[in-house]
Amino acid sequence: MRVYELAQELDIESKVVMSKLIEMNEFARSASSIVPTPAIRKIRAEFRSQGTAAASSLQDAEDE
């Protein structure tokens, strides 16, 4: 799965997913980079547990 596909699934921007991958020490050069399966599971779990309100606040923080 690519970064942009995961972002679309979670209804967030690709740059938010890329930032999270960097925090997890995973390599992501662009939105078309492939996300490793363990990282997909972690990101899905985190964003689904936080809900869309938390995801929106992360996007706002990234926009600043």
mmCIF file with all atom_site columns, C-alpha atoms in Angstrom:
data_model
loop_
_atom_site.group_PDB
_atom_site.id
_atom_site.type_symbol
_atom_site.label_atom_id
_atom_site.label_alt_id
_atom_site.label_comp_id
_atom_site.label_asym_id
_atom_site.label_entity_id
_atom_site.label_seq_id
_atom_site.pdbx_PDB_ins_code
_atom_site.Cartn_x
_atom_site.Cartn_y
_atom_site.Cartn_z
_atom_site.occupancy
_atom_site.B_iso_or_equiv
_atom_site.pdbx_formal_charge
_atom_site.auth_seq_id
_atom_site.auth_comp_id
_atom_site.auth_asym_id
_atom_site.auth_atom_id
_atom_site.pdbx_PDB_model_num
ATOM 1  C CA . MET A 1 1  ? 0.000   0.000  0.000  1.00 0.00 ? 1  MET A CA 1
ATOM 2  C CA . ARG A 1 2  ? 1.259   3.462  -0.827 1.00 0.00 ? 2  ARG A CA 1
ATOM 3  C CA . VAL A 1 3  ? 1.273   6.515  1.435  1.00 0.00 ? 3  VAL A CA 1
ATOM 4  C CA . TYR A 1 4  ? -1.455  8.293  -0.531 1.00 0.00 ? 4  TYR A CA 1
ATOM 5  C CA . GLU A 1 5  ? -3.703  5.195  -0.453 1.00 0.00 ? 5  GLU A CA 1
ATOM 6  C CA . LEU A 1 6  ? -3.396  4.908  3.326  1.00 0.00 ? 6  LEU A CA 1
ATOM 7  C CA . ALA A 1 7  ? -4.051  8.624  3.721  1.00 0.00 ? 7  ALA A CA 1
ATOM 8  C CA . GLN A 1 8  ? -7.151  8.357  1.557  1.00 0.00 ? 8  GLN A CA 1
ATOM 9  C CA . GLU A 1 9  ? -8.408  5.384  3.579  1.00 0.00 ? 9  GLU A CA 1
ATOM 10 C CA . LEU A 1 10 ? -7.970  7.309  6.836  1.00 0.00 ? 10 LEU A CA 1
ATOM 11 C CA . ASP A 1 11 ? -9.323  10.551 5.337  1.00 0.00 ? 11 ASP A CA 1
ATOM 12 C CA . ILE A 1 12 ? -6.180  12.527 6.134  1.00 0.00 ? 12 ILE A CA 1
ATOM 13 C CA . GLU A 1 13 ? -3.486  14.195 4.028  1.00 0.00 ? 13 GLU A CA 1
ATOM 14 C CA . SER A 1 14 ? -0.500  12.229 2.750  1.00 0.00 ? 14 SER A CA 1
ATOM 15 C CA . LYS A 1 15 ? 1.920   14.553 4.521  1.00 0.00 ? 15 LYS A CA 1
ATOM 16 C CA . VAL A 1 16 ? 0.371   13.585 7.868  1.00 0.00 ? 16 VAL A CA 1
ATOM 17 C CA . VAL A 1 17 ? 1.014   9.906  7.121  1.00 0.00 ? 17 VAL A CA 1
ATOM 18 C CA . MET A 1 18 ? 4.541   10.715 5.972  1.00 0.00 ? 18 MET A CA 1
ATOM 19 C CA . SER A 1 19 ? 5.221   12.649 9.187  1.00 0.00 ? 19 SER A CA 1
ATOM 20 C CA . LYS A 1 20 ? 3.993   9.702  11.219 1.00 0.00 ? 20 LYS A CA 1
ATOM 21 C CA . LEU A 1 21 ? 6.224   7.333  9.247  1.00 0.00 ? 21 LEU A CA 1
ATOM 22 C CA . ILE A 1 22 ? 9.222   9.546  9.939  1.00 0.00 ? 22 ILE A CA 1
ATOM 23 C CA . GLU A 1 23 ? 8.370   9.493  13.666 1.00 0.00 ? 23 GLU A CA 1
ATOM 24 C CA . MET A 1 24 ? 8.320   5.688  13.415 1.00 0.00 ? 24 MET A CA 1
ATOM 25 C CA . ASN A 1 25 ? 11.758  5.718  11.707 1.00 0.00 ? 25 ASN A CA 1
ATOM 26 C CA . GLU A 1 26 ? 10.266  4.400  8.468  1.00 0.00 ? 26 GLU A CA 1
ATOM 27 C CA . PHE A 1 27 ? 11.472  5.693  5.119  1.00 0.00 ? 27 PHE A CA 1
ATOM 28 C CA . ALA A 1 28 ? 8.958   7.625  2.996  1.00 0.00 ? 28 ALA A CA 1
ATOM 29 C CA . ARG A 1 29 ? 10.294  9.894  0.288  1.00 0.00 ? 29 ARG A CA 1
ATOM 30 C CA . SER A 1 30 ? 6.967   10.796 -1.326 1.00 0.00 ? 30 SER A CA 1
ATOM 31 C CA . ALA A 1 31 ? 3.243   10.065 -1.322 1.00 0.00 ? 31 ALA A CA 1
ATOM 32 C CA . SER A 1 32 ? 3.862   7.254  -3.779 1.00 0.00 ? 32 SER A CA 1
ATOM 33 C CA . SER A 1 33 ? 6.281   5.464  -1.426 1.00 0.00 ? 33 SER A CA 1
ATOM 34 C CA . ILE A 1 34 ? 5.275   1.989  -0.287 1.00 0.00 ? 34 ILE A CA 1
ATOM 35 C CA . VAL A 1 35 ? 4.400   1.674  3.407  1.00 0.00 ? 35 VAL A CA 1
ATOM 36 C CA . PRO A 1 36 ? 5.586   -1.511 5.167  1.00 0.00 ? 36 PRO A CA 1
ATOM 37 C CA . THR A 1 37 ? 2.760   -3.718 6.468  1.00 0.00 ? 37 THR A CA 1
ATOM 38 C CA . PRO A 1 38 ? 3.692   -3.381 10.182 1.00 0.00 ? 38 PRO A CA 1
ATOM 39 C CA . ALA A 1 39 ? 3.671   0.418  9.826  1.00 0.00 ? 39 ALA A CA 1
ATOM 40 C CA . ILE A 1 40 ? 0.258   0.300  8.109  1.00 0.00 ? 40 ILE A CA 1
ATOM 41 C CA . ARG A 1 41 ? -1.172  -1.620 11.062 1.00 0.00 ? 41 ARG A CA 1
ATOM 42 C CA . LYS A 1 42 ? 0.286   0.832  13.596 1.00 0.00 ? 42 LYS A CA 1
ATOM 43 C CA . ILE A 1 43 ? -0.907  3.926  11.730 1.00 0.00 ? 43 ILE A CA 1
ATOM 44 C CA . ARG A 1 44 ? -4.405  2.508  11.183 1.00 0.00 ? 44 ARG A CA 1
ATOM 45 C CA . ALA A 1 45 ? -4.705  1.588  14.851 1.00 0.00 ? 45 ALA A CA 1
ATOM 46 C CA . GLU A 1 46 ? -3.497  4.978  16.021 1.00 0.00 ? 46 GLU A CA 1
ATOM 47 C CA . PHE A 1 47 ? -5.690  7.082  13.766 1.00 0.00 ? 47 PHE A CA 1
ATOM 48 C CA . ARG A 1 48 ? -8.775  4.944  14.230 1.00 0.00 ? 48 ARG A CA 1
ATOM 49 C CA . SER A 1 49 ? -8.403  5.040  18.020 1.00 0.00 ? 49 SER A CA 1
ATOM 50 C CA . GLN A 1 50 ? -7.900  8.824  17.962 1.00 0.00 ? 50 GLN A CA 1
ATOM 51 C CA . GLY A 1 51 ? -10.887 9.414  15.709 1.00 0.00 ? 51 GLY A CA 1
ATOM 52 C CA . THR A 1 52 ? -11.235 12.000 12.988 1.00 0.00 ? 52 THR A CA 1
ATOM 53 C CA . ALA A 1 53 ? -11.129 14.970 15.390 1.00 0.00 ? 53 ALA A CA 1
ATOM 54 C CA . ALA A 1 54 ? -7.599  14.081 16.447 1.00 0.00 ? 54 ALA A CA 1
ATOM 55 C CA . ALA A 1 55 ? -6.597  13.489 12.838 1.00 0.00 ? 55 ALA A CA 1
ATOM 56 C CA . SER A 1 56 ? -7.937  16.929 11.926 1.00 0.00 ? 56 SER A CA 1
ATOM 57 C CA . SER A 1 57 ? -5.922  18.555 14.698 1.00 0.00 ? 57 SER A CA 1
ATOM 58 C CA . LEU A 1 58 ? -2.799  16.780 13.421 1.00 0.00 ? 58 LEU A CA 1
ATOM 59 C CA . GLN A 1 59 ? -3.472  18.154 9.957  1.00 0.00 ? 59 GLN A CA 1
ATOM 60 C CA . ASP A 1 60 ? -3.866  21.657 11.386 1.00 0.00 ? 60 ASP A CA 1
ATOM 61 C CA . ALA A 1 61 ? -0.543  21.308 13.201 1.00 0.00 ? 61 ALA A CA 1
ATOM 62 C CA . GLU A 1 62 ? 1.137   20.206 9.973  1.00 0.00 ? 62 GLU A CA 1
ATOM 63 C CA . ASP A 1 63 ? -0.271  23.228 8.121  1.00 0.00 ? 63 ASP A CA 1
ATOM 64 C CA . GLU A 1 64 ? 1.441   25.694 10.475 1.00 0.00 ? 64 GLU A CA 1
#
